[in-house]
Coordinates of C-alpha atoms in Angstrom, one line a residue:
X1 CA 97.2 -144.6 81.3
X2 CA 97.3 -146.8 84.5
X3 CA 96.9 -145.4 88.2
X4 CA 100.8 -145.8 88.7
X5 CA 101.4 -143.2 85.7
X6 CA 99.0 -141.2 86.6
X7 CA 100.2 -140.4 90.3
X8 CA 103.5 -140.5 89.2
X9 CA 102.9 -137.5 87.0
X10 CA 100.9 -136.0 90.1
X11 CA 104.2 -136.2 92.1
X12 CA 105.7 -134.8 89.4
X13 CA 103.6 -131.9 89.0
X14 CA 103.4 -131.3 92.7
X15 CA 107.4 -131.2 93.6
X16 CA 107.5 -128.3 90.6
X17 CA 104.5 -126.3 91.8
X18 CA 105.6 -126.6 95.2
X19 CA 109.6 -125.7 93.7
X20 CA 108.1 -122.7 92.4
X21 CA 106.0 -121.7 95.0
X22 CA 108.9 -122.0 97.8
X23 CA 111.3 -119.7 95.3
X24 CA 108.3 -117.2 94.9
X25 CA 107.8 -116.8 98.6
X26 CA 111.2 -116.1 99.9
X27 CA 111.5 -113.0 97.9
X28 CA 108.8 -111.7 99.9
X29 CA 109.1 -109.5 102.2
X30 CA 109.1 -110.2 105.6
X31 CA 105.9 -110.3 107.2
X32 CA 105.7 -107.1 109.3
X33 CA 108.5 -105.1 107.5
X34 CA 108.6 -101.5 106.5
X35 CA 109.1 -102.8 102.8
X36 CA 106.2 -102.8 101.1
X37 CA 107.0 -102.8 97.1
X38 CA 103.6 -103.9 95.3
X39 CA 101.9 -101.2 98.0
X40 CA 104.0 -98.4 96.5
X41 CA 103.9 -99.4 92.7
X42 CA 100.1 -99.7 93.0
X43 CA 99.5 -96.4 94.9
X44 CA 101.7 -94.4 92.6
X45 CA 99.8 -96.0 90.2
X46 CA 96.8 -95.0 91.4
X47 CA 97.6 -91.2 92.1
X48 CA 99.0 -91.3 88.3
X49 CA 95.6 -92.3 86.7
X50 CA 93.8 -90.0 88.7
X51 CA 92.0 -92.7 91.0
X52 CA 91.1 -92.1 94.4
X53 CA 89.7 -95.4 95.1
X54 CA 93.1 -97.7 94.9
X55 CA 90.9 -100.9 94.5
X56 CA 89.1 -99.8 91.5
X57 CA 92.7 -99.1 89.9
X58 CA 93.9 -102.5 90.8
X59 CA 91.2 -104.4 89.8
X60 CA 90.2 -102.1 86.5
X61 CA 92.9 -100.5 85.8
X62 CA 96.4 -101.9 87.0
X63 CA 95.1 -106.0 86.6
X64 CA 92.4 -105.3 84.2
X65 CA 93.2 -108.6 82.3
X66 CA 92.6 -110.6 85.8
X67 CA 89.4 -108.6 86.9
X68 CA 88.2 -110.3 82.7
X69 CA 89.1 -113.6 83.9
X70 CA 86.6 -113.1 87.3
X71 CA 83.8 -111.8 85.2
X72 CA 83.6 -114.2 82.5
X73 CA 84.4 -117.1 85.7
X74 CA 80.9 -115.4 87.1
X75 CA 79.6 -115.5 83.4
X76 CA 79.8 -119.3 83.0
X77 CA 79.2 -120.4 86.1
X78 CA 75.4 -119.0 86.2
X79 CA 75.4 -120.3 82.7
X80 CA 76.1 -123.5 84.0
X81 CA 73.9 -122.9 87.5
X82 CA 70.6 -122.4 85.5
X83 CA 71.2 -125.7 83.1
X84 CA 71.4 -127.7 85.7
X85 CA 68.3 -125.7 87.3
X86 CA 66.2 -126.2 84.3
X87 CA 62.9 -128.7 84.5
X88 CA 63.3 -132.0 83.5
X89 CA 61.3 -134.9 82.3
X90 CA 58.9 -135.6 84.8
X91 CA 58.5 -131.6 86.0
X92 CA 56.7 -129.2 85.1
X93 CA 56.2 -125.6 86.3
X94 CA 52.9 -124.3 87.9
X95 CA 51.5 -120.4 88.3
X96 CA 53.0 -118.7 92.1
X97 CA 50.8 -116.4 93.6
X98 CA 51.9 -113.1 95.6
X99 CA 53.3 -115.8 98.1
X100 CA 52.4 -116.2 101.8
X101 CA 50.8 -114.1 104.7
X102 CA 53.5 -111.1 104.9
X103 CA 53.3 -108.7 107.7
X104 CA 52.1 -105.5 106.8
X105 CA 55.1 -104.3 108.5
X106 CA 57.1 -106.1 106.1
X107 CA 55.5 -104.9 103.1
X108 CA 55.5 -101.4 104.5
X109 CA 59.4 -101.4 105.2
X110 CA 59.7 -103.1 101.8
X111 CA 58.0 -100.4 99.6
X112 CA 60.2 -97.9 101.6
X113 CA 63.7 -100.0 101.0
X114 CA 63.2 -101.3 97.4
X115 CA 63.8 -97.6 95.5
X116 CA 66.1 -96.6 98.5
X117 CA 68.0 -99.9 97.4
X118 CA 68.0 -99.5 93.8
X119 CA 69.6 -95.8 94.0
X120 CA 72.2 -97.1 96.4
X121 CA 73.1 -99.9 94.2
X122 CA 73.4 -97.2 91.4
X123 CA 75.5 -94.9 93.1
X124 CA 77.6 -97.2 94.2
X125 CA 78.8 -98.8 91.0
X126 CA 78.7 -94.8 89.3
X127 CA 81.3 -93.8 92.3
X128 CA 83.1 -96.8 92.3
X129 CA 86.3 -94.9 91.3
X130 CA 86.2 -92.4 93.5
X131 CA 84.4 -94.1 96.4
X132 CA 84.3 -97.8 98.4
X133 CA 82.3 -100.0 96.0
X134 CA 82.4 -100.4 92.3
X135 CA 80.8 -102.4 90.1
X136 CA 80.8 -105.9 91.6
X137 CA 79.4 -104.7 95.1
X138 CA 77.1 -102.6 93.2
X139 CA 76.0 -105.3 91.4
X140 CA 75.2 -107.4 94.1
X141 CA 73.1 -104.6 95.6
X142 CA 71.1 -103.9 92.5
X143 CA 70.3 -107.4 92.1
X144 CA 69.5 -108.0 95.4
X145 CA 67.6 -105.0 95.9
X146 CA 65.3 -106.3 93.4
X147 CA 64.3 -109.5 94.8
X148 CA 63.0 -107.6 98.0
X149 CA 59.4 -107.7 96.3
X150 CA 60.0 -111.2 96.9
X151 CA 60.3 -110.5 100.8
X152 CA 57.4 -108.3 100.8
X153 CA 55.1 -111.2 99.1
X154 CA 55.2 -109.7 96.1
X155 CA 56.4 -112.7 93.8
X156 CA 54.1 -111.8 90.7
X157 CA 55.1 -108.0 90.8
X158 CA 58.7 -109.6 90.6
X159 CA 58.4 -111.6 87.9
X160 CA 56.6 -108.5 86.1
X161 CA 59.5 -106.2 87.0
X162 CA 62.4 -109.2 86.3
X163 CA 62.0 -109.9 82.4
X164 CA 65.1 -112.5 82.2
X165 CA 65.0 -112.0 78.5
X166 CA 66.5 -108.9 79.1
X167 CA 68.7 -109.4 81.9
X168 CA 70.1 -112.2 80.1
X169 CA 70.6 -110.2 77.2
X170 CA 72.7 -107.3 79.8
X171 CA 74.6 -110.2 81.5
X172 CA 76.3 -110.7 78.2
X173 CA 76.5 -107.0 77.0
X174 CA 78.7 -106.4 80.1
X175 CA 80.8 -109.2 79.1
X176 CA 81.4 -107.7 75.8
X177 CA 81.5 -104.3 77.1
X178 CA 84.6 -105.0 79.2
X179 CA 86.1 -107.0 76.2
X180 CA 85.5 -104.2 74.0
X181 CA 87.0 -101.6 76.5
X182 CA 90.4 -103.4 77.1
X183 CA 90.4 -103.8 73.1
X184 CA 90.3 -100.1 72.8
X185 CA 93.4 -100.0 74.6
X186 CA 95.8 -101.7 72.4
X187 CA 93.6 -100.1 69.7
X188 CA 94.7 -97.0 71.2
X189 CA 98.2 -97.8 70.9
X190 CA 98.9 -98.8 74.4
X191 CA 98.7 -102.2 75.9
X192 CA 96.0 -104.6 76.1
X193 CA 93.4 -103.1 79.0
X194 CA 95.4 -100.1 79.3
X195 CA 94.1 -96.8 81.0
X196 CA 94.6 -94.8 77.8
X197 CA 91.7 -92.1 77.9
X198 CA 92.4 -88.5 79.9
X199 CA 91.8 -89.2 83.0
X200 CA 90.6 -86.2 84.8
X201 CA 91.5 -84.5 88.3
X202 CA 91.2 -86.6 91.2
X203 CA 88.4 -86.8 93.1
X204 CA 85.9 -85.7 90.0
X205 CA 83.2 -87.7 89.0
X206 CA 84.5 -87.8 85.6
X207 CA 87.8 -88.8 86.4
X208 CA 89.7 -91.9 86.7
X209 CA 89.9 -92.8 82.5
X210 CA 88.1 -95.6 81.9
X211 CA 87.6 -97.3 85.6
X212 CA 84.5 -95.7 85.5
X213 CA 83.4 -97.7 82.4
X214 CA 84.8 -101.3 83.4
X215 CA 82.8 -100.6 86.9
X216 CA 79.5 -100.1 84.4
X217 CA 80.3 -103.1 82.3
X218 CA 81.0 -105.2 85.7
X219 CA 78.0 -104.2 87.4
X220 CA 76.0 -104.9 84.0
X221 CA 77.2 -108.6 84.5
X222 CA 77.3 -109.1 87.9
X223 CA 73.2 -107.3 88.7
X224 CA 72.3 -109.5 85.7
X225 CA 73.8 -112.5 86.5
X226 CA 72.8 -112.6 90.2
X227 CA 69.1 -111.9 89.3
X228 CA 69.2 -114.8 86.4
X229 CA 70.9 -117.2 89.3
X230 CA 68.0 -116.4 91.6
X231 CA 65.4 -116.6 89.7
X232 CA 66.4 -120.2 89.1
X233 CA 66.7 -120.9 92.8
X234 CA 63.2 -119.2 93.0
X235 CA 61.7 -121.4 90.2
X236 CA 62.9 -124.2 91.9
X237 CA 61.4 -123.6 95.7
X238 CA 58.2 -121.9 94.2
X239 CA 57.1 -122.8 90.6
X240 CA 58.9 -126.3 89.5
X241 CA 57.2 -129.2 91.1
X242 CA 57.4 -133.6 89.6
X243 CA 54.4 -134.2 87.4
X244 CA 51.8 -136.9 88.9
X245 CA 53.1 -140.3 88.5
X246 CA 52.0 -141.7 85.4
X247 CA 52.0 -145.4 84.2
X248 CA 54.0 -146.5 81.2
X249 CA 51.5 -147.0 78.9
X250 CA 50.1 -143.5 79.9
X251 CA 50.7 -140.4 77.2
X252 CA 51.8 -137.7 78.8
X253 CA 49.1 -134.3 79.2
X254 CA 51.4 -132.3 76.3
X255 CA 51.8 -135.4 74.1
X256 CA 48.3 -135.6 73.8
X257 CA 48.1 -131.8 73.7
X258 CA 50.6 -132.0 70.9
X259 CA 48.5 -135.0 69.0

């Protein structure tokens, strides 16, 4: 196909998106109106699953399908982070100590924030339907809230307390367990990711149907994925250094291991 074709299909395609577009946006409503339909659908809604935390229903409940699309987006993009992160011919990966000279301060303020962080990472994917948060932000905490060993100089204790096998393992597991979870709707005889389990009184823990579960699923995928895509970016700055330069007619250390 020659350049010319090519941009001509490009102008193409860009008059009909931006056709489209144009036709979408004038049925908006004007910009500082007192009409406000998709606010009143999705807080209806919200009140009628039994959700007090409006953004858990629209993301897990009312546009579960789009919140699937996001997760499994986050899913292969760490895949595709940590394959490029991986050693290559010519590195080779060498034993990290605790790290540097920490403060004691530091350490101190670290031992204190690292359980404190943990819980609050916990608590704020479990209330994610009925409180700010849910499992994304949740996520984020609990991964984070790990890695402040690293900050303390405690890089060994991390890797200890950081097996990747089984994070990797849970990153996937959430993916599936969202999967599964929308399944069970049609299964249930509603519609694909449907809200089709009792959902509760508002305001209860147990409430909210199966938000609850999605934000568990989510913040499965998104703790796990975050810890795997920092522990790359660790490897990289710590443990992954280039093997000494070698001559061509040199055999490399593991070649002659392997002989």
């Amino acid at each position: 196909m020659s350049r010319g074709v090519r941009m001509g299909l490009l102008g193409v395609a860009l008059v009909a998106l931006g056709t489209m577009l144009w036709a979408a946006l004038a049925q908006l409503p004007g910009f500082g109106g007192a009409s406000h339909p998709y606010r009143d659908l999705a807080v209806a809604a919200t009140f009628a699953h039994a959700t007090a935390n409006a953004v858990s229903s629209i993301n897990f409940d009312q546009r579960g399908f789009d919140t699937f699309g996001e997760e499994t987006i986050l899913f292969c993009a760490v895949a595709g982070v940590i394959a490029l992160l991986r050693p290559v011919h010519r590195e080779r990966r060498r034993t990290v100590g605790s790290g540097g000279q920490t403060l004691e301060s530091t350490s101190l303020v670290v031992y204190v924030l690292f359980p404190l962080t943990l819980v609050l990472g916990a608590d704020v994917v479990a209330h994610g339907a009925i409180t700010p948060g849910g499992g994304f932000q949740g996520g984020v905490v609990l991964a984070t809230g790990i890695h402040l060993l690293y900050v303390g100089g405690h890089y060994r204790l991390l890797e200890r307390l950081r097996p990747l096998d089984w994070f990797a393992q849970g990153e996937s597991l959430g993916v599936v367990l969202f999967g599964a979870l929308g399944l069970a709707g049609a299964a249930l005889g509603a519609d694909l990711f449907a809200n089709a389990i009792p959902q509760g009184q508002l305001g209860d823990f147990v409430s909210s149907g199966t938000v609850p579960l999605f934000n568990i699923a989510v913040g499965m995928t998104v703790a796990s994925s975050v810890v795997i895509l920092l522990s790359g970016f660790l490897d990289q700055a710590l443990a992954i250094r280039a093997a000494p330069h070698q001559d061509p007619g040199e055999r490399d250390e593991d070649e002659e291991g392997a002989a």
